[in-house]
Amino acid sequence: MSVEEVALEVKGDYVRQLAAKGMRQDKRKMDEYRPIKVTPNFIPHALGSSYVELGKTKVIAGVSMAVGTPYPDTPASGTLMTGAEFAPIASPLFESGPPRPAAIELARVVDRGVRESKTIDFDKLCITEGEAVWMVMLDLHVIDYDGNLFDSSSLAAISALLNARIPKYEDGKIIREETSGKLPVSKKPVECTFAKVGDVLMLDPTLAEEQGMDARLTVATTEKSICAMQKGGSGSFSLDEVEGLIDQAFKKGKALRKLL
Amino acid sequence: MSVEEVALEVKGDYVRQLAAKGMRQDKRKMDEYRPIKVTPNFIPHALGSSYVELGKTKVIAGVSMAVGTPYPDTPASGTLMTGAEFAPIASPLFESGPPRPAAIELARVVDRGVRESKTIDFDKLCITEGEAVWMVMLDLHVIDYDGNLFDSSSLAAISALLNARIPKYEDGKIIREETSGKLPVSKKPVECTFAKVGDVLMLDPTLAEEQGMDARLTVATTEKSICAMQKGGSGSFSLDEVEGLIDQAFKKGKALRKLL
Amino acid sequence: MSVEEVALEVKGDYVRQLAAKGMRQDKRKMDEYRPIKVTPNFIPHALGSSYVELGKTKVIAGVSMAVGTPYPDTPASGTLMTGAEFAPIASPLFESGPPRPAAIELARVVDRGVRESKTIDFDKLCITEGEAVWMVMLDLHVIDYDGNLFDSSSLAAISALLNARIPKYEDGKIIREETSGKLPVSKKPVECTFAKVGDVLMLDPTLAEEQGMDARLTVATTEKSICAMQKGGSGSFSLDEVEGLIDQAFKKGKALRKLL
Amino acid sequence: MGMKSDIQLIKDGKRLDGRKPNELRDITIKAGVLDNADGSCYLEWGGNKVLAGVYGPKQCLPRHLSNPYKAVLNYRYNMAPFSVDDRKRPGPDRRSVEISKISAEALERVVLLEKFPETMVDVYVEILQAEAGTRCAALTAASVALADAGLPMKDMVTAVAAGKIDGTVVLDLNKAEDNFGQADVPMAVLQHSGEIVLLQMDGDLTQKEFHQAATMAIEASKKVYELQKAALKDKYKERGSK
Amino acid sequence: MGMKSDIQLIKDGKRLDGRKPNELRDITIKAGVLDNADGSCYLEWGGNKVLAGVYGPKQCLPRHLSNPYKAVLNYRYNMAPFSVDDRKRPGPDRRSVEISKISAEALERVVLLEKFPETMVDVYVEILQAEAGTRCAALTAASVALADAGLPMKDMVTAVAAGKIDGTVVLDLNKAEDNFGQADVPMAVLQHSGEIVLLQMDGDLTQKEFHQAATMAIEASKKVYELQKAALKDKYKERGSK
Amino acid sequence: MGMKSDIQLIKDGKRLDGRKPNELRDITIKAGVLDNADGSCYLEWGGNKVLAGVYGPKQCLPRHLSNPYKAVLNYRYNMAPFSVDDRKRPGPDRRSVEISKISAEALERVVLLEKFPETMVDVYVEILQAEAGTRCAALTAASVALADAGLPMKDMVTAVAAGKIDGTVVLDLNKAEDNFGQADVPMAVLQHSGEIVLLQMDGDLTQKEFHQAATMAIEASKKVYELQKAALKDKYKERGSK
């Protein structure tokens, strides 16, 4: 166990003691987000991008596009691929190497929020049915890690998609300098993540709170619907708790959507 | 060394002591197979499949097919690819990860028995010469391991191929729900594996017997010919021994073929 | 640390002591190469090849070719790919596995010398613009390692390219038995590597000298120009030193070129 | 979820396979089917065929991953190459890694891992034939295999999915419903405490629909739980009769 | 280097982006931008956006790589997938491995690694947006991040490239110049001693042209060095004012 | 084996390359060709060019693979990228892994590994040019390299293949015969004991034909063995004369 891991364990214990008294380390309310800052188009050379700070957590999302053949069962639809890299620059807890389960889970949960909300009109990404479609590649790059990568990454993702443009495509070639319009993005799905620490439910856990938590629930919503959920951690939720958190997610989601 | 490996080593020593007295742990004769049960079509959704129990050893073979371009030097022939996975569920001795030498050897020896017997008529798997041929993918999935994977896997393999059907192919698309006939399989190559423990030669070694053996010989036969052989282990055989085992393999092969 | 690594460290210290007195282990002058032997066409079945001995260092270069699609930005040009394998047969210091940084650096520095000298006329390797071009694959195979892989490998590389022939290409097929001429190679770029040990600069370091050195400079030249350079090691050079070594590289380069 | 099609998935209150909205597919569970594994289970659930095997508690390797307070629980969800129409390449893909992670977390809630510090428990699930709902089938089988291995457990984990097709909330989606439906909610529930230990959702659900789906899945899990218990009883009977 | 084109890269003594031959692109440097890293630096250099972070000295893992006489310095040059036009696949490619190797060697010259035996120092550089000259931008940022981490250093490493376009030696190639130019010479220099700690070259240069290019790069490095120092000062001021 | 063709491989009792059925291709063996390896051998066999090198006995790494009773023998059969018409991608493929496994097993029979517990012996064989029969050429060279390394051996391993072409049993198939022939039987034999330590076969042989092929290969191995011995003698003479 590294020094960092030991230190984190101690912090996790402290988080639990505080939570039992209804408190959080940074004095936030249980249903309060840390300060959020969204900087769209942070990487202007990329087709779409955004830089999000959520407290000390910092994530960049970038959009790349390529032309490829569609899946046989959806010959007239573009595709989406979401990747997440926990660059070791972001935390002493990350190591180089292939994506670990946590990074894979992050990419898949962000992907699900985007995909299932049907915010991207994939049919408009068809170039020639059965032959050529736009493949949207969404990459999440964590550069400073202090917990709640789900919410920060999904915010960065949707923000990047909202400012993404499609390059021109002519005679089988991509002309990156020119654009053929914006990526067709219609909704703003956002994800809200809650930690359960003992019996306490708290929004937007920090790294220390994630360490101390028993379980985690992420709820992705659009204005009207839940579009994705993911429970994590070795603890559990009652159905009442889940429904209460869904309720909160709808409320907090509205505030998040205003940042976009 | 894990506990399991130490235990196995002890069993291997015991096998050697018994063999020196002309005996086997499970009281089988030296030229006797353990009970064999073949369940063809065990995975009905697969194009071909079979489940084989050889004593406590359990193996599933499954056949998948895809359409691909032929090799340049055989433009009018389908192809065969054989894989073997030692799933860790099968034994405390297996680990996850890329196939180890033993799994590769198994896949290649089973493949050789099938391929060299010319039981599959690869010319009938040609769709358009030089452009599109059926690629047969044969996968061996070991789920319980008590020795002699060669014979159990090759039995499962040929049984799966015998019940395999070719899906329909129309307008460049595979229609899995419909069939365009059975896979053209004409012969029943079977493999017989013998262990040499000290001076004793025994058919169908268990895991403990494989542990205790000096060398191993696998002989794949059709009704009339030897189609593949493979010696393993750090021991040796005399030419007389090899020829005697080939003789036995022809005899035992007949019995195995009846199970198909 | 292995025995070999400890032994090498001792040798490195000895090299430094000698260098301080202006001496080298093998009594060479500071600007002297070890004996060099170039055997072109060592692998006659290959399209091009050469075997180079530089003292005890032994390297084989081989040329393979395939037909592929050109890069989009150079649709009428063939391509070059250079690989280097430090086969473990070459030294107790090498291990099997994917290429380590040193092997990658070697391949890239040799590649740069060849590529930047424009010795290969890539336009002549175009078969059909935008569709099919010759891909030249140059592989360096180190079989005995006693230092200065840069110079020995680049010599082997250019020698192999000089004797390489292009196979015939007809109706979309490569006919290896026939040739459609020699690879268009016009210049003879060669690389000279100098080690800095303390304040002493020495040409063509042995393995022990590489171990003892502070820094290394490789200069690739054609008759008139510098075409590539690479500094290595945790030491440094003054600009004067660099310019002096470039001067030497031009002189020594002439001698190397005579071996080709 | 949500591939477009003109297929009507519910007609006259019945689904394409004849089931009512709140009806499970056929389920068969058998415990103790493997010789090497310390515990095992073979489960058929509709067209799914799933094999679970458990090894442990055993020495934790590599050692630096061991925990001084409890056993480490590893879960490996693995699809056999022939389990799906297009051959699955061997080895873990991203989907398998995610399923393995959340399934391990679900089981950690019930297995008394703190009784076996410094050790590990390996749970392997092989998907032999896949037809929608494999993660729930796998976790249900794994729970039986853990019990069969004699590992002390607080409760049994029972996993069932509900979803939405043609605007109707239904139980236990089959393959067509999974492809063309509107939402899927895999859940795992503990029978005695009612705790939810696995929960995912994708698609489009209102809060009301979620409530309906979750309630339906929890209700159905009771039936599955009975089958889990029966499988373990049968195993002990068989053992006894030998 | 050396892609053919009819583009004239210098017109009337000015380059396509309006620069004079010996003019640098705009450079902005900010130290201390990350919370977790022990030291960090964000640097913009023309269209390049680069982030450097330093961790250490810390325990050397795996242990058998540790050195009893000094700290091991690891350098990881990494391009973000979205940093280039065609998405960069995550993970090190051959180019990144080479750049990482020579950049580590350059920094080994200045960091007093012998003060921290048995430990390691990790230097991570993320290329967020790439536009020619990333290795120099990365190394320049890394040097600031090391100083920001408080690691004792003999000198600062400042990296600048010179090159040749249209037969003229110029400073700090931009993307078009890198693609269609005739030579590129990335260099890293220590300001106090004048030592060259990184040197690569590719293209076609005479000895005279090399002299010109090297001199130009060394001269320009002084300006960059001033920006490095200023960034560190600003950081301390900011800290002080908090 | 068994690619279809109209080529007649035997005409008037002679093979396409002029050999009689029981005739070997030309073989040249040289021991002690490498400086770093503890023992080495360069062997040409028809168009095959093979280099074998041996390191050891040396410390077994990683340690947990060491054996308290004997040395571990590792064998790495490796094809150089340029050894075949279509460039071979570096790194072990499935064929190489299988050949390495059975070749190691063959050598374990003769090297007195029990004299060097806890150590390992690495045998590396590089196929520089391949033209049918590389595994036999490699193993024959490896055996010489082991002897050259001074490792105590019970016997020499000599490998020769026999096969069937145009219905006739012949020795030592060349490339065309390997592609269009009917069977191939690579064997390795110990000269003093007659033991068979490597045996593979693929194609189509009756029992009688196998007997004929095996006898032919064993007979021919005696000639190869003489060349192995001569190579080692020459090496010692050379050393003596230095």
PDB file of N, CA and C in Angstrom, chain D residues 79-136:
ATOM      1  N   MET D  79     -17.834 -14.312 -21.739  1.00  0.00           N
ATOM      2  CA  MET D  79     -18.676 -14.898 -22.771  1.00  0.00           C
ATOM      3  C   MET D  79     -17.869 -15.900 -23.587  1.00  0.00           C
ATOM      4  N   ALA D  80     -18.374 -17.112 -23.724  1.00  0.00           N
ATOM      5  CA  ALA D  80     -17.729 -18.090 -24.595  1.00  0.00           C
ATOM      6  C   ALA D  80     -17.826 -17.575 -26.027  1.00  0.00           C
ATOM      7  N   PRO D  81     -16.813 -17.889 -26.847  1.00  0.00           N
ATOM      8  CA  PRO D  81     -16.810 -17.365 -28.223  1.00  0.00           C
ATOM      9  C   PRO D  81     -18.089 -17.706 -28.980  1.00  0.00           C
ATOM     10  N   PHE D  82     -18.658 -18.882 -28.698  1.00  0.00           N
ATOM     11  CA  PHE D  82     -19.819 -19.352 -29.461  1.00  0.00           C
ATOM     12  C   PHE D  82     -21.142 -18.948 -28.812  1.00  0.00           C
ATOM     13  N   SER D  83     -21.094 -18.107 -27.771  1.00  0.00           N
ATOM     14  CA  SER D  83     -22.314 -17.775 -27.034  1.00  0.00           C
ATOM     15  C   SER D  83     -23.181 -16.753 -27.772  1.00  0.00           C
ATOM     16  N   VAL D  84     -22.605 -16.089 -28.752  1.00  0.00           N
ATOM     17  CA  VAL D  84     -23.343 -15.060 -29.486  1.00  0.00           C
ATOM     18  C   VAL D  84     -23.213 -15.308 -30.985  1.00  0.00           C
ATOM     19  N   ASP D  85     -24.067 -14.646 -31.760  1.00  0.00           N
ATOM     20  CA  ASP D  85     -24.083 -14.891 -33.204  1.00  0.00           C
ATOM     21  C   ASP D  85     -22.743 -14.608 -33.854  1.00  0.00           C
ATOM     22  N   ASP D  86     -22.221 -13.403 -33.639  1.00  0.00           N
ATOM     23  CA  ASP D  86     -20.903 -13.095 -34.168  1.00  0.00           C
ATOM     24  C   ASP D  86     -19.892 -13.511 -33.127  1.00  0.00           C
ATOM     25  N   ARG D  87     -19.030 -14.452 -33.507  1.00  0.00           N
ATOM     26  CA  ARG D  87     -18.068 -14.981 -32.544  1.00  0.00           C
ATOM     27  C   ARG D  87     -17.482 -13.886 -31.646  1.00  0.00           C
ATOM     28  N   LYS D  88     -17.543 -14.134 -30.342  1.00  0.00           N
ATOM     29  CA  LYS D  88     -16.938 -13.229 -29.369  1.00  0.00           C
ATOM     30  C   LYS D  88     -15.459 -13.559 -29.251  1.00  0.00           C
ATOM     31  N   ARG D  89     -14.613 -12.567 -29.486  1.00  0.00           N
ATOM     32  CA  ARG D  89     -13.170 -12.795 -29.304  1.00  0.00           C
ATOM     33  C   ARG D  89     -12.872 -13.106 -27.846  1.00  0.00           C
ATOM     34  N   PRO D  90     -12.076 -14.135 -27.567  1.00  0.00           N
ATOM     35  CA  PRO D  90     -11.767 -14.435 -26.157  1.00  0.00           C
ATOM     36  C   PRO D  90     -11.120 -13.242 -25.460  1.00  0.00           C
ATOM     37  N   GLY D  91     -11.288 -13.206 -24.162  1.00  0.00           N
ATOM     38  CA  GLY D  91     -10.677 -12.132 -23.374  1.00  0.00           C
ATOM     39  C   GLY D  91     -11.710 -11.074 -23.028  1.00  0.00           C
ATOM     40  N   PRO D  92     -11.420 -10.321 -21.955  1.00  0.00           N
ATOM     41  CA  PRO D  92     -12.390  -9.344 -21.465  1.00  0.00           C
ATOM     42  C   PRO D  92     -12.503  -8.138 -22.384  1.00  0.00           C
ATOM     43  N   ASP D  93     -13.720  -7.777 -22.770  1.00  0.00           N
ATOM     44  CA  ASP D  93     -13.942  -6.506 -23.442  1.00  0.00           C
ATOM     45  C   ASP D  93     -14.458  -5.508 -22.411  1.00  0.00           C
ATOM     46  N   ARG D  94     -14.717  -4.282 -22.843  1.00  0.00           N
ATOM     47  CA  ARG D  94     -15.105  -3.245 -21.908  1.00  0.00           C
ATOM     48  C   ARG D  94     -16.430  -3.573 -21.211  1.00  0.00           C
ATOM     49  N   ARG D  95     -17.362  -4.136 -21.960  1.00  0.00           N
ATOM     50  CA  ARG D  95     -18.641  -4.499 -21.367  1.00  0.00           C
ATOM     51  C   ARG D  95     -18.455  -5.540 -20.255  1.00  0.00           C
ATOM     52  N   SER D  96     -17.662  -6.563 -20.520  1.00  0.00           N
ATOM     53  CA  SER D  96     -17.433  -7.599 -19.516  1.00  0.00           C
ATOM     54  C   SER D  96     -16.771  -7.028 -18.272  1.00  0.00           C
ATOM     55  N   VAL D  97     -15.842  -6.108 -18.479  1.00  0.00           N
ATOM     56  CA  VAL D  97     -15.136  -5.517 -17.342  1.00  0.00           C
ATOM     57  C   VAL D  97     -16.130  -4.756 -16.467  1.00  0.00           C
ATOM     58  N   GLU D  98     -17.025  -4.005 -17.090  1.00  0.00           N
ATOM     59  CA  GLU D  98     -18.003  -3.244 -16.309  1.00  0.00           C
ATOM     60  C   GLU D  98     -18.945  -4.188 -15.553  1.00  0.00           C
ATOM     61  N   ILE D  99     -19.457  -5.183 -16.251  1.00  0.00           N
ATOM     62  CA  ILE D  99     -20.378  -6.120 -15.595  1.00  0.00           C
ATOM     63  C   ILE D  99     -19.674  -6.822 -14.437  1.00  0.00           C
ATOM     64  N   SER D 100     -18.436  -7.219 -14.646  1.00  0.00           N
ATOM     65  CA  SER D 100     -17.691  -7.902 -13.584  1.00  0.00           C
ATOM     66  C   SER D 100     -17.549  -6.996 -12.371  1.00  0.00           C
ATOM     67  N   LYS D 101     -17.278  -5.724 -12.609  1.00  0.00           N
ATOM     68  CA  LYS D 101     -17.062  -4.782 -11.509  1.00  0.00           C
ATOM     69  C   LYS D 101     -18.337  -4.623 -10.680  1.00  0.00           C
ATOM     70  N   ILE D 102     -19.455  -4.346 -11.325  1.00  0.00           N
ATOM     71  CA  ILE D 102     -20.669  -4.082 -10.543  1.00  0.00           C
ATOM     72  C   ILE D 102     -21.217  -5.370  -9.930  1.00  0.00           C
ATOM     73  N   SER D 103     -20.953  -6.499 -10.554  1.00  0.00           N
ATOM     74  CA  SER D 103     -21.416  -7.766  -9.977  1.00  0.00           C
ATOM     75  C   SER D 103     -20.609  -8.123  -8.737  1.00  0.00           C
ATOM     76  N   ALA D 104     -19.304  -7.881  -8.793  1.00  0.00           N
ATOM     77  CA  ALA D 104     -18.475  -8.115  -7.615  1.00  0.00           C
ATOM     78  C   ALA D 104     -18.966  -7.250  -6.462  1.00  0.00           C
ATOM     79  N   GLU D 105     -19.260  -5.985  -6.749  1.00  0.00           N
ATOM     80  CA  GLU D 105     -19.720  -5.068  -5.709  1.00  0.00           C
ATOM     81  C   GLU D 105     -21.035  -5.543  -5.098  1.00  0.00           C
ATOM     82  N   ALA D 106     -21.906  -6.108  -5.934  1.00  0.00           N
ATOM     83  CA  ALA D 106     -23.180  -6.626  -5.422  1.00  0.00           C
ATOM     84  C   ALA D 106     -22.950  -7.792  -4.455  1.00  0.00           C
ATOM     85  N   LEU D 107     -22.028  -8.668  -4.823  1.00  0.00           N
ATOM     86  CA  LEU D 107     -21.785  -9.848  -3.984  1.00  0.00           C
ATOM     87  C   LEU D 107     -21.052  -9.491  -2.696  1.00  0.00           C
ATOM     88  N   GLU D 108     -20.210  -8.465  -2.754  1.00  0.00           N
ATOM     89  CA  GLU D 108     -19.479  -8.050  -1.560  1.00  0.00           C
ATOM     90  C   GLU D 108     -20.429  -7.706  -0.411  1.00  0.00           C
ATOM     91  N   ARG D 109     -21.641  -7.332  -0.768  1.00  0.00           N
ATOM     92  CA  ARG D 109     -22.609  -6.966   0.260  1.00  0.00           C
ATOM     93  C   ARG D 109     -23.066  -8.172   1.073  1.00  0.00           C
ATOM     94  N   VAL D 110     -23.029  -9.361   0.496  1.00  0.00           N
ATOM     95  CA  VAL D 110     -23.618 -10.515   1.188  1.00  0.00           C
ATOM     96  C   VAL D 110     -22.599 -11.536   1.708  1.00  0.00           C
ATOM     97  N   VAL D 111     -21.491 -11.695   1.012  1.00  0.00           N
ATOM     98  CA  VAL D 111     -20.519 -12.691   1.465  1.00  0.00           C
ATOM     99  C   VAL D 111     -19.762 -12.142   2.671  1.00  0.00           C
ATOM    100  N   LEU D 112     -19.627 -12.934   3.709  1.00  0.00           N
ATOM    101  CA  LEU D 112     -18.957 -12.451   4.930  1.00  0.00           C
ATOM    102  C   LEU D 112     -17.448 -12.494   4.730  1.00  0.00           C
ATOM    103  N   LEU D 113     -16.969 -11.606   3.898  1.00  0.00           N
ATOM    104  CA  LEU D 113     -15.566 -11.606   3.505  1.00  0.00           C
ATOM    105  C   LEU D 113     -14.641 -11.322   4.669  1.00  0.00           C
ATOM    106  N   GLU D 114     -15.143 -10.601   5.661  1.00  0.00           N
ATOM    107  CA  GLU D 114     -14.306 -10.234   6.814  1.00  0.00           C
ATOM    108  C   GLU D 114     -13.920 -11.464   7.633  1.00  0.00           C
ATOM    109  N   LYS D 115     -14.558 -12.583   7.383  1.00  0.00           N
ATOM    110  CA  LYS D 115     -14.161 -13.818   8.087  1.00  0.00           C
ATOM    111  C   LYS D 115     -12.880 -14.406   7.520  1.00  0.00           C
ATOM    112  N   PHE D 116     -12.463 -13.952   6.339  1.00  0.00           N
ATOM    113  CA  PHE D 116     -11.311 -14.582   5.681  1.00  0.00           C
ATOM    114  C   PHE D 116     -10.283 -13.552   5.230  1.00  0.00           C
ATOM    115  N   PRO D 117      -9.701 -12.813   6.195  1.00  0.00           N
ATOM    116  CA  PRO D 117      -8.738 -11.793   5.794  1.00  0.00           C
ATOM    117  C   PRO D 117      -7.559 -12.391   5.032  1.00  0.00           C
ATOM    118  N   GLU D 118      -6.950 -11.580   4.200  1.00  0.00           N
ATOM    119  CA  GLU D 118      -5.737 -11.944   3.445  1.00  0.00           C
ATOM    120  C   GLU D 118      -5.983 -12.986   2.360  1.00  0.00           C
ATOM    121  N   THR D 119      -7.226 -13.415   2.184  1.00  0.00           N
ATOM    122  CA  THR D 119      -7.478 -14.432   1.149  1.00  0.00           C
ATOM    123  C   THR D 119      -8.228 -13.811  -0.021  1.00  0.00           C
ATOM    124  N   MET D 120      -8.552 -14.665  -0.995  1.00  0.00           N
ATOM    125  CA  MET D 120      -9.415 -14.177  -2.068  1.00  0.00           C
ATOM    126  C   MET D 120     -10.424 -15.247  -2.463  1.00  0.00           C
ATOM    127  N   VAL D 121     -11.519 -14.781  -2.993  1.00  0.00           N
ATOM    128  CA  VAL D 121     -12.574 -15.654  -3.484  1.00  0.00           C
ATOM    129  C   VAL D 121     -12.760 -15.322  -4.960  1.00  0.00           C
ATOM    130  N   ASP D 122     -12.584 -16.330  -5.805  1.00  0.00           N
ATOM    131  CA  ASP D 122     -12.736 -16.118  -7.250  1.00  0.00           C
ATOM    132  C   ASP D 122     -14.090 -16.630  -7.706  1.00  0.00           C
ATOM    133  N   VAL D 123     -14.849 -15.764  -8.341  1.00  0.00           N
ATOM    134  CA  VAL D 123     -16.139 -16.153  -8.903  1.00  0.00           C
ATOM    135  C   VAL D 123     -16.033 -16.052 -10.417  1.00  0.00           C
ATOM    136  N   TYR D 124     -16.210 -17.169 -11.080  1.00  0.00           N
ATOM    137  CA  TYR D 124     -16.116 -17.180 -12.538  1.00  0.00           C
ATOM    138  C   TYR D 124     -17.477 -17.513 -13.114  1.00  0.00           C
ATOM    139  N   VAL D 125     -17.939 -16.701 -14.055  1.00  0.00           N
ATOM    140  CA  VAL D 125     -19.188 -17.030 -14.728  1.00  0.00           C
ATOM    141  C   VAL D 125     -18.947 -17.098 -16.222  1.00  0.00           C
ATOM    142  N   GLU D 126     -19.290 -18.232 -16.788  1.00  0.00           N
ATOM    143  CA  GLU D 126     -19.149 -18.426 -18.221  1.00  0.00           C
ATOM    144  C   GLU D 126     -20.528 -18.328 -18.858  1.00  0.00           C
ATOM    145  N   ILE D 127     -20.664 -17.420 -19.810  1.00  0.00           N
ATOM    146  CA  ILE D 127     -21.905 -17.323 -20.572  1.00  0.00           C
ATOM    147  C   ILE D 127     -21.752 -18.264 -21.768  1.00  0.00           C
ATOM    148  N   LEU D 128     -22.479 -19.366 -21.735  1.00  0.00           N
ATOM    149  CA  LEU D 128     -22.336 -20.368 -22.794  1.00  0.00           C
ATOM    150  C   LEU D 128     -23.270 -20.061 -23.958  1.00  0.00           C
ATOM    151  N   GLN D 129     -24.449 -19.541 -23.631  1.00  0.00           N
ATOM    152  CA  GLN D 129     -25.378 -19.108 -24.676  1.00  0.00           C
ATOM    153  C   GLN D 129     -26.058 -17.849 -24.167  1.00  0.00           C
ATOM    154  N   ALA D 130     -26.059 -16.818 -24.994  1.00  0.00           N
ATOM    155  CA  ALA D 130     -26.548 -15.510 -24.542  1.00  0.00           C
ATOM    156  C   ALA D 130     -27.816 -15.125 -25.281  1.00  0.00           C
ATOM    157  N   GLU D 131     -28.809 -14.659 -24.514  1.00  0.00           N
ATOM    158  CA  GLU D 131     -30.048 -14.202 -25.165  1.00  0.00           C
ATOM    159  C   GLU D 131     -30.724 -13.141 -24.307  1.00  0.00           C
ATOM    160  N   ALA D 132     -30.042 -12.041 -24.055  1.00  0.00           N
ATOM    161  CA  ALA D 132     -30.584 -10.913 -23.289  1.00  0.00           C
ATOM    162  C   ALA D 132     -30.733 -11.268 -21.807  1.00  0.00           C
ATOM    163  N   GLY D 133     -30.225 -10.405 -20.973  1.00  0.00           N
ATOM    164  CA  GLY D 133     -30.346 -10.633 -19.539  1.00  0.00           C
ATOM    165  C   GLY D 133     -29.245 -11.488 -18.958  1.00  0.00           C
ATOM    166  N   THR D 134     -28.098 -11.563 -19.628  1.00  0.00           N
ATOM    167  CA  THR D 134     -27.032 -12.449 -19.124  1.00  0.00           C
ATOM    168  C   THR D 134     -26.466 -11.963 -17.803  1.00  0.00           C
ATOM    169  N   ARG D 135     -26.386 -10.651 -17.591  1.00  0.00           N
ATOM    170  CA  ARG D 135     -25.749 -10.190 -16.346  1.00  0.00           C
ATOM    171  C   ARG D 135     -26.580 -10.594 -15.128  1.00  0.00           C
ATOM    172  N   CYS D 136     -27.927 -10.546 -15.266  1.00  0.00           N
ATOM    173  CA  CYS D 136     -28.768 -10.977 -14.154  1.00  0.00           C
ATOM    174  C   CYS D 136     -28.673 -12.498 -13.970  1.00  0.00           C
TER     175      CYS D 136
END
